[in-house]
mmCIF file of C-alpha atoms in Angstrom:
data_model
loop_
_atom_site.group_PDB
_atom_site.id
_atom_site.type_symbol
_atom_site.label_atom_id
_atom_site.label_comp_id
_atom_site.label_asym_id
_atom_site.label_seq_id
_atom_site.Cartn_x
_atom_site.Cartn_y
_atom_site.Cartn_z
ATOM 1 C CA UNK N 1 22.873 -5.242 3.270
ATOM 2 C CA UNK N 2 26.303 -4.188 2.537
ATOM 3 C CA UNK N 3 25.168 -2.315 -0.636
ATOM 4 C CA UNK N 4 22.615 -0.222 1.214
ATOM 5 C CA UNK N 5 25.205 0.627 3.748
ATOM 6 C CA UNK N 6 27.615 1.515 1.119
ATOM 7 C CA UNK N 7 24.784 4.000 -0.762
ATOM 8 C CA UNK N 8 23.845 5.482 2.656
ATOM 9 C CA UNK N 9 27.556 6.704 3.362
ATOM 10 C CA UNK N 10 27.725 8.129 -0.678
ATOM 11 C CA UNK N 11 25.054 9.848 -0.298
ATOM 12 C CA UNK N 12 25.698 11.006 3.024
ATOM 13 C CA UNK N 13 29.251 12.350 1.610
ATOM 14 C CA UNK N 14 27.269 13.832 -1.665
ATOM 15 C CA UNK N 15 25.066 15.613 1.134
ATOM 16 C CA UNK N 16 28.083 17.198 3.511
ATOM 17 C CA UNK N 17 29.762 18.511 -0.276
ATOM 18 C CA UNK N 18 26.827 20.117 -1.370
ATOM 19 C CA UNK N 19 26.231 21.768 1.794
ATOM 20 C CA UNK N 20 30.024 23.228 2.038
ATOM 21 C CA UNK N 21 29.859 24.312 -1.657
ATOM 22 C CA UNK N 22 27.177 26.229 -0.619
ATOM 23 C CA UNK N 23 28.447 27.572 2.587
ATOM 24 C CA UNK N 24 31.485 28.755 0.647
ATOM 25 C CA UNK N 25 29.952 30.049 -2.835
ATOM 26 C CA UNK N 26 26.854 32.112 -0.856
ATOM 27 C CA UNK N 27 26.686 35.371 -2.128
ATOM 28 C CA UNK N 28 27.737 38.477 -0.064
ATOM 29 C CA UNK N 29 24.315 40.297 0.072
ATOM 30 C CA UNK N 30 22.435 43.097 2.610
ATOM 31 C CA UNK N 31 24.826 43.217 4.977
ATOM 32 C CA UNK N 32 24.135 44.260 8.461
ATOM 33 C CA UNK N 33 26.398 45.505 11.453
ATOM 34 C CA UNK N 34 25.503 42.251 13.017
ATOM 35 C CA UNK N 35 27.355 40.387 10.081
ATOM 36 C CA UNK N 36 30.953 41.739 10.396
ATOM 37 C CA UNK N 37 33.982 42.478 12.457
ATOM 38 C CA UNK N 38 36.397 45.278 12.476
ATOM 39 C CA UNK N 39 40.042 45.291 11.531
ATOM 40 C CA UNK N 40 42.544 47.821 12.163
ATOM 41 C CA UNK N 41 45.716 48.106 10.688
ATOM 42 C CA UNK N 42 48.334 50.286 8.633
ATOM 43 C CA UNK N 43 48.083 49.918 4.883
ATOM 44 C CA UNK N 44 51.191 47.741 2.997
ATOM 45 C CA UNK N 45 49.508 47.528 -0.464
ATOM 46 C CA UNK N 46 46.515 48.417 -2.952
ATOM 47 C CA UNK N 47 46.261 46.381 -5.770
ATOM 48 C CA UNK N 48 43.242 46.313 -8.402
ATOM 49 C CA UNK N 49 41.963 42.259 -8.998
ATOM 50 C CA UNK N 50 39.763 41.110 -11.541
ATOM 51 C CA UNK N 51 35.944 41.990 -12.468
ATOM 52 C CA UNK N 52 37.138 45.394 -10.558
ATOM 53 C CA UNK N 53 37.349 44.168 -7.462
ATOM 54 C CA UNK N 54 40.234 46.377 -5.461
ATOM 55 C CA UNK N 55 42.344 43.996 -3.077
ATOM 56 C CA UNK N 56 44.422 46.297 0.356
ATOM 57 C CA UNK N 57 46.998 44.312 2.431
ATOM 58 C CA UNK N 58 47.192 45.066 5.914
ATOM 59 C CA UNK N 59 50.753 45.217 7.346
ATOM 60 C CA UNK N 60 51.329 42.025 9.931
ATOM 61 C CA UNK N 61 47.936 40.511 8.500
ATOM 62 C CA UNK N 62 47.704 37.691 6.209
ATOM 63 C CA UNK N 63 44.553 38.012 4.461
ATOM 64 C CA UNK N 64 43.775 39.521 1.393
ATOM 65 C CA UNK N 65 41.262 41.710 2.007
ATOM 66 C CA UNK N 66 38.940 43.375 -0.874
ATOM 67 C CA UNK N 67 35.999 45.504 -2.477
ATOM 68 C CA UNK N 68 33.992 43.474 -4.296
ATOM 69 C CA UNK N 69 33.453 45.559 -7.900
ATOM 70 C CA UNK N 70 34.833 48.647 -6.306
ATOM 71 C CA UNK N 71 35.234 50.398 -9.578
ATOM 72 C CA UNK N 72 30.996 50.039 -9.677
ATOM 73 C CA UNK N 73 30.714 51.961 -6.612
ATOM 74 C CA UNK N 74 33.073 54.794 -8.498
ATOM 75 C CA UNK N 75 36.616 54.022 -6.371
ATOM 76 C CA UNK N 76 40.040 54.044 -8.185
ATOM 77 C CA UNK N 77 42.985 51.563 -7.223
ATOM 78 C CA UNK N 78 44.862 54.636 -8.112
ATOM 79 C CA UNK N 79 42.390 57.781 -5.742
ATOM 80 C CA UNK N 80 42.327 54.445 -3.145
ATOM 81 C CA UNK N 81 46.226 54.049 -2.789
ATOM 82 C CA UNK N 82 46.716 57.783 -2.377
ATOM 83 C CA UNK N 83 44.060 57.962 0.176
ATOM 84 C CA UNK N 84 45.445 55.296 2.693
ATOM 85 C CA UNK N 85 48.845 53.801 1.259
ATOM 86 C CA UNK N 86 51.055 53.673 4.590
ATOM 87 C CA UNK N 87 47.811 54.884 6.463
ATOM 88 C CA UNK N 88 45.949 53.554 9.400
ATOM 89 C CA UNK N 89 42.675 52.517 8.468
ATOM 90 C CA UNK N 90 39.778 50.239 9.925
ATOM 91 C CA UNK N 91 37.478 48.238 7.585
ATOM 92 C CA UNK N 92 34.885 45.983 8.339
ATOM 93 C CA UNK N 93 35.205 42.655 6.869
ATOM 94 C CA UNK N 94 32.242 40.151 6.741
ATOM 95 C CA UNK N 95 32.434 37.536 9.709
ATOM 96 C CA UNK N 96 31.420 33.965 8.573
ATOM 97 C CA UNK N 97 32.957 30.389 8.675
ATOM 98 C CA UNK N 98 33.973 28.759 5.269
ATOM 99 C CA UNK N 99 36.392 26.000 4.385
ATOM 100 C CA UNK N 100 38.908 28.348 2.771
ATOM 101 C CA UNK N 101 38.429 30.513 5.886
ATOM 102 C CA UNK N 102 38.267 28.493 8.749
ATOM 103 C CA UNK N 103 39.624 31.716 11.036
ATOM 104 C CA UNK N 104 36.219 32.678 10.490
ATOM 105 C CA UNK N 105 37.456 36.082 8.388
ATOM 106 C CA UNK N 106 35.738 36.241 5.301
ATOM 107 C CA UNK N 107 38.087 38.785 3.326
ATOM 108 C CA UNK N 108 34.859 40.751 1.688
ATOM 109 C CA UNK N 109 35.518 44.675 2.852
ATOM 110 C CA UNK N 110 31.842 45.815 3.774
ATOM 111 C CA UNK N 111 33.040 49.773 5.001
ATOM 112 C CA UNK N 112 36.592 51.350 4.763
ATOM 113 C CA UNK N 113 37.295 54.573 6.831
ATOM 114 C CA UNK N 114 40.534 56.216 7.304
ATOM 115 C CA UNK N 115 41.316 58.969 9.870
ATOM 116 C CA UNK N 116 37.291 58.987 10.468
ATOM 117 C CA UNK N 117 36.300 59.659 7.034
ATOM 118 C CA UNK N 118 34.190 56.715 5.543
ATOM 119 C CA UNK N 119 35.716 55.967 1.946
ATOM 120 C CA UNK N 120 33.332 53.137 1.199
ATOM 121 C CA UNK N 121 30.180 51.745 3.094
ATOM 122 C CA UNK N 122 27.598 48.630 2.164
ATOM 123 C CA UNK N 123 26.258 48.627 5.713
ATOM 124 C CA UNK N 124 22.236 48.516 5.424
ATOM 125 C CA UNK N 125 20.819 50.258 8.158
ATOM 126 C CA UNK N 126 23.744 51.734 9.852
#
């Protein structure tokens, strides 16, 4: 009895670690307006990441936020940071729950603008 007790709970805690690996390692794909939340806030830093991903810190914010392979979609760490360095800028990050973000801020920029010019967009039917 005690065995089949003891498998039940493994495989119950196998279960709940598979489903959180997968809540947190889903792929960011055909984003909607209906999937993300704005953000507002002056620009402290542009860095460039790995894979080409292009990471913008958001003064009195702690997340990171990025472009996933931003120098795919043809933008420049360097054309980026002289565009909205020390700028006010809105972006649209994706909203969703994950163990690493249990704010429920997913750090994935879907659309940049600054000073209502849109410097990047993924938005489907916007």
């Amino acid at each position: 009895m005690f065995k089949r007790i003891y498998l039940a709970c493994c495989f119950l805690i196998f279960l709940i670690v598979i489903s959180l690996a997968f809540i947190t390692f889903k792929p960011v794909r055909n984003v909607t307006i209906s999937h993300v939340s704005p953000v507002t806030g002056v620009v402290q830093n542009v860095t460039s990441g790995n894979g080409g991903d292009i990471y913008i810190q958001l003064q009195n914010d702690t997340h990171n936020y990025y472009i996933n392979n931003a120098l795919k979609h043809g933008l420049s760490t360097q054309k980026l940071s002289a565009d909205i360095l020390e700028k006010e800028v809105t972006l649209q990050h994706i909203n969703r729950w994950t163990p690493f973000s249990r704010d429920g801020v997913f750090p994935h920029i879907s659309k940049l603008s600054c000073e209502n010019k849109v410097l990047f967009n993924e938005i489907i039917n916007e």
